[in-house]
């Protein structure tokens, strides 16, 4: 299937590497290029053309898979709400060396990206358009809400509920049984030891509301 990436920056190029790795194990996708509002249409990035702007996606006339190369949850939400085209699908891209106990015990939505060396144990639910960076650990019975992103090296313990549009920063930790409220932002290296409140930023060890 033809596949294109939304976002031609560094994250997009990393996802192209992921597609190439998936294809090295089993030929699954034909990468055709990029959609990006900030790049000139037609220029080549890593040898592939910028096909158009985000607004051009609704004019795609053939069956095409798209991948969001966007880390910030708010931006992902806004972008998905702009897309209305039945020719578009959002596959899940999972690096071949991701450690998963069994897909029978993992529930996945659509448009999910799971990068290399990430570990998922059992009875985990990952909802639409979640991004899991390299070297993350997701513990048992955890739920990750739509549009959320977990940055490299983050460790999520068991029985954690992560709400919609949460960003969990690089090398941060979330202790067992906690709830991260919608639109929470967990700073890099933070250790979350209690439930968070919606829309607030948490930093430090133990994590506290930024600015308080």
PDB file of C-alpha atoms in Angstrom:
ATOM      1  CA  UNK A   1       0.000   0.000   0.000  1.00  0.00           C
ATOM      2  CA  UNK A   2       1.130   3.568  -0.705  1.00  0.00           C
ATOM      3  CA  UNK A   3       2.028   5.421   2.464  1.00  0.00           C
ATOM      4  CA  UNK A   4       2.902   9.066   3.164  1.00  0.00           C
ATOM      5  CA  UNK A   5       4.032  10.916   6.266  1.00  0.00           C
ATOM      6  CA  UNK A   6       2.480  14.104   7.610  1.00  0.00           C
ATOM      7  CA  UNK A   7       5.398  16.192   8.828  1.00  0.00           C
ATOM      8  CA  UNK A   8       8.781  16.239   7.098  1.00  0.00           C
ATOM      9  CA  UNK A   9      10.920  17.189  10.083  1.00  0.00           C
ATOM     10  CA  UNK A  10      13.152  15.057  12.251  1.00  0.00           C
ATOM     11  CA  UNK A  11      10.345  12.928  13.648  1.00  0.00           C
ATOM     12  CA  UNK A  12       9.061  12.292  10.129  1.00  0.00           C
ATOM     13  CA  UNK A  13      12.477  11.088   9.000  1.00  0.00           C
ATOM     14  CA  UNK A  14      12.648   8.786  12.021  1.00  0.00           C
ATOM     15  CA  UNK A  15       9.285   7.315  11.039  1.00  0.00           C
ATOM     16  CA  UNK A  16      10.598   6.766   7.508  1.00  0.00           C
ATOM     17  CA  UNK A  17      13.382   4.714   9.119  1.00  0.00           C
ATOM     18  CA  UNK A  18      10.674   2.747  10.942  1.00  0.00           C
ATOM     19  CA  UNK A  19       8.807   2.073   7.680  1.00  0.00           C
ATOM     20  CA  UNK A  20      12.042   0.888   6.080  1.00  0.00           C
ATOM     21  CA  UNK A  21      12.704  -1.440   9.020  1.00  0.00           C
ATOM     22  CA  UNK A  22       9.188  -2.893   8.778  1.00  0.00           C
ATOM     23  CA  UNK A  23       9.656  -3.414   5.038  1.00  0.00           C
ATOM     24  CA  UNK A  24      12.990  -5.156   5.640  1.00  0.00           C
ATOM     25  CA  UNK A  25      11.104  -7.891   7.526  1.00  0.00           C
ATOM     26  CA  UNK A  26       8.046  -7.977   5.272  1.00  0.00           C
ATOM     27  CA  UNK A  27       7.356  -5.738   2.304  1.00  0.00           C
ATOM     28  CA  UNK A  28       4.264  -3.841   3.433  1.00  0.00           C
ATOM     29  CA  UNK A  29       4.409  -0.202   2.286  1.00  0.00           C
ATOM     30  CA  UNK A  30       5.434   1.880  -0.717  1.00  0.00           C
ATOM     31  CA  UNK A  31       6.581   5.220   0.668  1.00  0.00           C
ATOM     32  CA  UNK A  32       5.554   8.026  -1.711  1.00  0.00           C
ATOM     33  CA  UNK A  33       6.461  11.224   0.144  1.00  0.00           C
ATOM     34  CA  UNK A  34       5.500  13.910   2.605  1.00  0.00           C
ATOM     35  CA  UNK A  35       2.710  16.360   3.438  1.00  0.00           C
ATOM     36  CA  UNK A  36       3.915  19.466   5.262  1.00  0.00           C
ATOM     37  CA  UNK A  37       2.642  23.046   5.467  1.00  0.00           C
ATOM     38  CA  UNK A  38       6.128  24.448   6.056  1.00  0.00           C
ATOM     39  CA  UNK A  39       7.959  22.803   3.155  1.00  0.00           C
ATOM     40  CA  UNK A  40       7.978  23.760  -0.520  1.00  0.00           C
ATOM     41  CA  UNK A  41       5.934  21.360  -2.636  1.00  0.00           C
ATOM     42  CA  UNK A  42       8.144  19.245  -4.870  1.00  0.00           C
ATOM     43  CA  UNK A  43      11.415  19.495  -2.947  1.00  0.00           C
ATOM     44  CA  UNK A  44      13.072  16.211  -2.006  1.00  0.00           C
ATOM     45  CA  UNK A  45      13.626  15.249   1.620  1.00  0.00           C
ATOM     46  CA  UNK A  46      15.669  12.077   2.115  1.00  0.00           C
ATOM     47  CA  UNK A  47      15.047  11.411  -1.564  1.00  0.00           C
ATOM     48  CA  UNK A  48      11.245  11.685  -1.456  1.00  0.00           C
ATOM     49  CA  UNK A  49       9.067  14.599  -2.592  1.00  0.00           C
ATOM     50  CA  UNK A  50       6.872  16.905  -0.581  1.00  0.00           C
ATOM     51  CA  UNK A  51       3.512  16.013  -2.121  1.00  0.00           C
ATOM     52  CA  UNK A  52       1.455  18.879  -0.784  1.00  0.00           C
ATOM     53  CA  UNK A  53       0.078  20.822   2.145  1.00  0.00           C
ATOM     54  CA  UNK A  54      -2.175  19.414   4.851  1.00  0.00           C
ATOM     55  CA  UNK A  55      -5.209  20.835   3.051  1.00  0.00           C
ATOM     56  CA  UNK A  56      -4.330  18.737  -0.020  1.00  0.00           C
ATOM     57  CA  UNK A  57      -4.920  15.498   1.884  1.00  0.00           C
ATOM     58  CA  UNK A  58      -8.683  15.755   1.468  1.00  0.00           C
ATOM     59  CA  UNK A  59      -8.177  15.721  -2.313  1.00  0.00           C
ATOM     60  CA  UNK A  60      -6.268  12.405  -2.422  1.00  0.00           C
ATOM     61  CA  UNK A  61      -8.133  10.180  -4.879  1.00  0.00           C
ATOM     62  CA  UNK A  62      -6.432   6.798  -4.364  1.00  0.00           C
ATOM     63  CA  UNK A  63      -6.217   4.569  -1.321  1.00  0.00           C
ATOM     64  CA  UNK A  64      -3.341   5.927   0.780  1.00  0.00           C
ATOM     65  CA  UNK A  65      -2.058   5.246   4.272  1.00  0.00           C
ATOM     66  CA  UNK A  66      -0.973   8.249   6.317  1.00  0.00           C
ATOM     67  CA  UNK A  67       1.240   8.530   9.385  1.00  0.00           C
ATOM     68  CA  UNK A  68       1.340  11.480  11.783  1.00  0.00           C
ATOM     69  CA  UNK A  69       4.901  12.585  12.515  1.00  0.00           C
ATOM     70  CA  UNK A  70       3.760  14.944  15.238  1.00  0.00           C
ATOM     71  CA  UNK A  71       4.597  14.581  18.903  1.00  0.00           C
ATOM     72  CA  UNK A  72       2.514  17.302  20.523  1.00  0.00           C
ATOM     73  CA  UNK A  73      -0.972  15.959  21.315  1.00  0.00           C
ATOM     74  CA  UNK A  74      -2.786  19.251  20.702  1.00  0.00           C
ATOM     75  CA  UNK A  75      -1.366  19.491  17.188  1.00  0.00           C
ATOM     76  CA  UNK A  76      -2.310  15.888  16.435  1.00  0.00           C
ATOM     77  CA  UNK A  77      -5.896  16.519  17.506  1.00  0.00           C
ATOM     78  CA  UNK A  78      -6.263  19.644  15.371  1.00  0.00           C
ATOM     79  CA  UNK A  79      -4.787  17.949  12.323  1.00  0.00           C
ATOM     80  CA  UNK A  80      -6.948  14.831  12.490  1.00  0.00           C
ATOM     81  CA  UNK A  81     -10.054  16.997  12.793  1.00  0.00           C
ATOM     82  CA  UNK A  82      -9.149  18.587   9.444  1.00  0.00           C
ATOM     83  CA  UNK A  83      -8.974  15.296   7.529  1.00  0.00           C
ATOM     84  CA  UNK A  84     -12.131  14.020   5.885  1.00  0.00           C
ATOM     85  CA  UNK A  85     -11.327  11.600   3.090  1.00  0.00           C
ATOM     86  CA  UNK A  86     -12.545   8.004   2.830  1.00  0.00           C
ATOM     87  CA  UNK A  87      -9.461   7.098   0.781  1.00  0.00           C
ATOM     88  CA  UNK A  88      -7.234   7.686   3.807  1.00  0.00           C
ATOM     89  CA  UNK A  89      -6.330   5.065   6.397  1.00  0.00           C
ATOM     90  CA  UNK A  90      -4.100   5.284   9.444  1.00  0.00           C
ATOM     91  CA  UNK A  91      -2.127   2.056   9.976  1.00  0.00           C
ATOM     92  CA  UNK A  92      -0.350   1.075  13.145  1.00  0.00           C
ATOM     93  CA  UNK A  93       3.433   1.046  12.708  1.00  0.00           C
ATOM     94  CA  UNK A  94       5.225  -1.194  15.198  1.00  0.00           C
ATOM     95  CA  UNK A  95       8.988  -1.697  15.113  1.00  0.00           C
ATOM     96  CA  UNK A  96       9.902  -5.379  14.638  1.00  0.00           C
ATOM     97  CA  UNK A  97      11.917  -5.521  17.869  1.00  0.00           C
ATOM     98  CA  UNK A  98       9.203  -4.127  20.134  1.00  0.00           C
ATOM     99  CA  UNK A  99       8.660  -6.532  23.036  1.00  0.00           C
ATOM    100  CA  UNK A 100       4.989  -7.499  23.285  1.00  0.00           C
ATOM    101  CA  UNK A 101       3.805 -10.435  25.384  1.00  0.00           C
ATOM    102  CA  UNK A 102       0.934 -11.238  23.016  1.00  0.00           C
ATOM    103  CA  UNK A 103      -1.280  -9.187  20.740  1.00  0.00           C
ATOM    104  CA  UNK A 104      -4.162 -11.159  22.235  1.00  0.00           C
ATOM    105  CA  UNK A 105      -3.582  -9.160  25.403  1.00  0.00           C
ATOM    106  CA  UNK A 106      -2.961  -5.761  23.800  1.00  0.00           C
ATOM    107  CA  UNK A 107      -5.808  -3.604  22.461  1.00  0.00           C
ATOM    108  CA  UNK A 108      -4.767  -1.140  19.763  1.00  0.00           C
ATOM    109  CA  UNK A 109      -6.670   1.688  18.088  1.00  0.00           C
ATOM    110  CA  UNK A 110      -5.530   3.192  14.767  1.00  0.00           C
ATOM    111  CA  UNK A 111      -2.658   5.433  13.757  1.00  0.00           C
ATOM    112  CA  UNK A 112      -0.410   4.182  16.568  1.00  0.00           C
ATOM    113  CA  UNK A 113       3.386   4.340  16.318  1.00  0.00           C
ATOM    114  CA  UNK A 114       5.576   2.179  18.558  1.00  0.00           C
ATOM    115  CA  UNK A 115       9.300   2.666  18.136  1.00  0.00           C
ATOM    116  CA  UNK A 116      12.183   0.283  18.761  1.00  0.00           C
ATOM    117  CA  UNK A 117      13.120  -1.296  22.082  1.00  0.00           C
ATOM    118  CA  UNK A 118       9.805  -0.415  23.704  1.00  0.00           C
ATOM    119  CA  UNK A 119       8.252  -3.027  25.985  1.00  0.00           C
ATOM    120  CA  UNK A 120       4.551  -3.698  26.522  1.00  0.00           C
ATOM    121  CA  UNK A 121       3.579  -6.384  28.997  1.00  0.00           C
ATOM    122  CA  UNK A 122      -0.048  -7.518  29.226  1.00  0.00           C
ATOM    123  CA  UNK A 123      -3.655  -6.294  29.258  1.00  0.00           C
ATOM    124  CA  UNK A 124      -2.725  -2.889  27.846  1.00  0.00           C
ATOM    125  CA  UNK A 125      -4.995  -0.569  25.858  1.00  0.00           C
ATOM    126  CA  UNK A 126      -3.480   1.973  23.483  1.00  0.00           C
ATOM    127  CA  UNK A 127      -5.977   4.278  21.817  1.00  0.00           C
ATOM    128  CA  UNK A 128      -5.899   6.144  18.485  1.00  0.00           C
ATOM    129  CA  UNK A 129      -2.854   8.171  17.392  1.00  0.00           C
ATOM    130  CA  UNK A 130      -0.682   7.383  20.397  1.00  0.00           C
ATOM    131  CA  UNK A 131       3.067   7.699  19.855  1.00  0.00           C
ATOM    132  CA  UNK A 132       5.462   5.556  21.890  1.00  0.00           C
ATOM    133  CA  UNK A 133       9.099   6.574  21.454  1.00  0.00           C
ATOM    134  CA  UNK A 134      12.099   4.229  21.656  1.00  0.00           C
ATOM    135  CA  UNK A 135      13.025   2.536  24.926  1.00  0.00           C
ATOM    136  CA  UNK A 136       9.739   3.021  26.754  1.00  0.00           C
ATOM    137  CA  UNK A 137       8.207   0.564  29.213  1.00  0.00           C
ATOM    138  CA  UNK A 138       4.426   0.236  29.506  1.00  0.00           C
ATOM    139  CA  UNK A 139       3.286  -1.848  32.474  1.00  0.00           C
ATOM    140  CA  UNK A 140       0.367  -4.249  32.875  1.00  0.00           C
ATOM    141  CA  UNK A 141      -3.252  -3.060  32.800  1.00  0.00           C
ATOM    142  CA  UNK A 142      -2.303   0.418  31.613  1.00  0.00           C
ATOM    143  CA  UNK A 143      -4.562   2.521  29.367  1.00  0.00           C
ATOM    144  CA  UNK A 144      -3.181   5.290  27.156  1.00  0.00           C
ATOM    145  CA  UNK A 145      -5.701   7.797  25.795  1.00  0.00           C
ATOM    146  CA  UNK A 146      -6.041   9.149  22.261  1.00  0.00           C
ATOM    147  CA  UNK A 147      -3.388  11.515  20.874  1.00  0.00           C
ATOM    148  CA  UNK A 148      -1.034  11.023  23.819  1.00  0.00           C
ATOM    149  CA  UNK A 149       2.742  10.790  23.314  1.00  0.00           C
ATOM    150  CA  UNK A 150       5.335   9.033  25.456  1.00  0.00           C
ATOM    151  CA  UNK A 151       8.873  10.274  24.880  1.00  0.00           C
ATOM    152  CA  UNK A 152      12.111   8.198  24.842  1.00  0.00           C
ATOM    153  CA  UNK A 153      13.042   6.256  27.932  1.00  0.00           C
ATOM    154  CA  UNK A 154       9.826   6.889  29.854  1.00  0.00           C
ATOM    155  CA  UNK A 155       8.665   4.200  32.275  1.00  0.00           C
ATOM    156  CA  UNK A 156       4.959   3.707  32.944  1.00  0.00           C
ATOM    157  CA  UNK A 157       4.171   1.295  35.781  1.00  0.00           C
ATOM    158  CA  UNK A 158       1.164  -1.035  35.946  1.00  0.00           C
ATOM    159  CA  UNK A 159      -2.476  -0.008  36.326  1.00  0.00           C
ATOM    160  CA  UNK A 160      -1.800   3.525  35.111  1.00  0.00           C
ATOM    161  CA  UNK A 161      -4.507   5.440  33.249  1.00  0.00           C
ATOM    162  CA  UNK A 162      -3.220   8.133  30.907  1.00  0.00           C
ATOM    163  CA  UNK A 163      -5.938  10.457  29.662  1.00  0.00           C
ATOM    164  CA  UNK A 164      -6.392  11.929  26.216  1.00  0.00           C
ATOM    165  CA  UNK A 165      -3.738  14.301  24.831  1.00  0.00           C
ATOM    166  CA  UNK A 166      -1.127  13.747  27.533  1.00  0.00           C
ATOM    167  CA  UNK A 167       2.589  14.198  26.895  1.00  0.00           C
ATOM    168  CA  UNK A 168       4.937  12.102  29.036  1.00  0.00           C
ATOM    169  CA  UNK A 169       8.423  13.576  28.787  1.00  0.00           C
ATOM    170  CA  UNK A 170      11.778  11.946  28.093  1.00  0.00           C
ATOM    171  CA  UNK A 171      13.125   9.648  30.855  1.00  0.00           C
ATOM    172  CA  UNK A 172      10.168  10.333  33.133  1.00  0.00           C
ATOM    173  CA  UNK A 173       8.473   7.787  35.389  1.00  0.00           C
ATOM    174  CA  UNK A 174       4.865   7.236  36.444  1.00  0.00           C
ATOM    175  CA  UNK A 175       4.262   5.114  39.535  1.00  0.00           C
ATOM    176  CA  UNK A 176       1.729   2.305  39.717  1.00  0.00           C
ATOM    177  CA  UNK A 177      -1.990   2.905  39.789  1.00  0.00           C
ATOM    178  CA  UNK A 178      -1.940   6.627  38.986  1.00  0.00           C
ATOM    179  CA  UNK A 179      -4.187   8.662  36.701  1.00  0.00           C
ATOM    180  CA  UNK A 180      -2.736  11.317  34.417  1.00  0.00           C
ATOM    181  CA  UNK A 181      -5.583  13.684  33.600  1.00  0.00           C
ATOM    182  CA  UNK A 182      -6.319  14.886  30.071  1.00  0.00           C
ATOM    183  CA  UNK A 183      -3.836  17.362  28.579  1.00  0.00           C
ATOM    184  CA  UNK A 184      -1.318  16.875  31.387  1.00  0.00           C
ATOM    185  CA  UNK A 185       2.315  17.596  30.469  1.00  0.00           C
ATOM    186  CA  UNK A 186       4.980  15.602  32.314  1.00  0.00           C
ATOM    187  CA  UNK A 187       8.414  17.209  32.039  1.00  0.00           C
ATOM    188  CA  UNK A 188      11.572  15.326  31.156  1.00  0.00           C
ATOM    189  CA  UNK A 189      13.018  13.309  34.032  1.00  0.00           C
ATOM    190  CA  UNK A 190      10.007  13.835  36.293  1.00  0.00           C
ATOM    191  CA  UNK A 191       8.794  11.127  38.661  1.00  0.00           C
ATOM    192  CA  UNK A 192       5.010  11.243  39.039  1.00  0.00           C
ATOM    193  CA  UNK A 193       3.917   9.972  42.449  1.00  0.00           C
ATOM    194  CA  UNK A 194       0.315  11.188  42.568  1.00  0.00           C
ATOM    195  CA  UNK A 195      -2.587  11.803  40.178  1.00  0.00           C
ATOM    196  CA  UNK A 196      -2.324  14.868  37.956  1.00  0.00           C
ATOM    197  CA  UNK A 197      -4.855  17.567  37.157  1.00  0.00           C
ATOM    198  CA  UNK A 198      -6.069  18.409  33.688  1.00  0.00           C
ATOM    199  CA  UNK A 199      -3.966  20.777  31.598  1.00  0.00           C
ATOM    200  CA  UNK A 200      -1.172  21.285  34.127  1.00  0.00           C
ATOM    201  CA  UNK A 201       2.585  20.820  33.683  1.00  0.00           C
ATOM    202  CA  UNK A 202       4.511  18.693  36.180  1.00  0.00           C
ATOM    203  CA  UNK A 203       8.279  18.709  36.701  1.00  0.00           C
ATOM    204  CA  UNK A 204      10.831  17.361  39.149  1.00  0.00           C
ATOM    205  CA  UNK A 205      11.148  14.424  41.534  1.00  0.00           C
ATOM    206  CA  UNK A 206       8.656  13.971  43.006  1.00  0.00           C
ATOM    207  CA  UNK A 207       6.736  15.769  40.268  1.00  0.00           C
ATOM    208  CA  UNK A 208       5.036  19.021  41.235  1.00  0.00           C
ATOM    209  CA  UNK A 209       3.007  21.552  39.289  1.00  0.00           C
ATOM    210  CA  UNK A 210       5.359  23.838  37.405  1.00  0.00           C
ATOM    211  CA  UNK A 211       5.507  27.321  38.890  1.00  0.00           C
ATOM    212  CA  UNK A 212       4.117  26.367  42.293  1.00  0.00           C
TER     213      UNK A 212
END
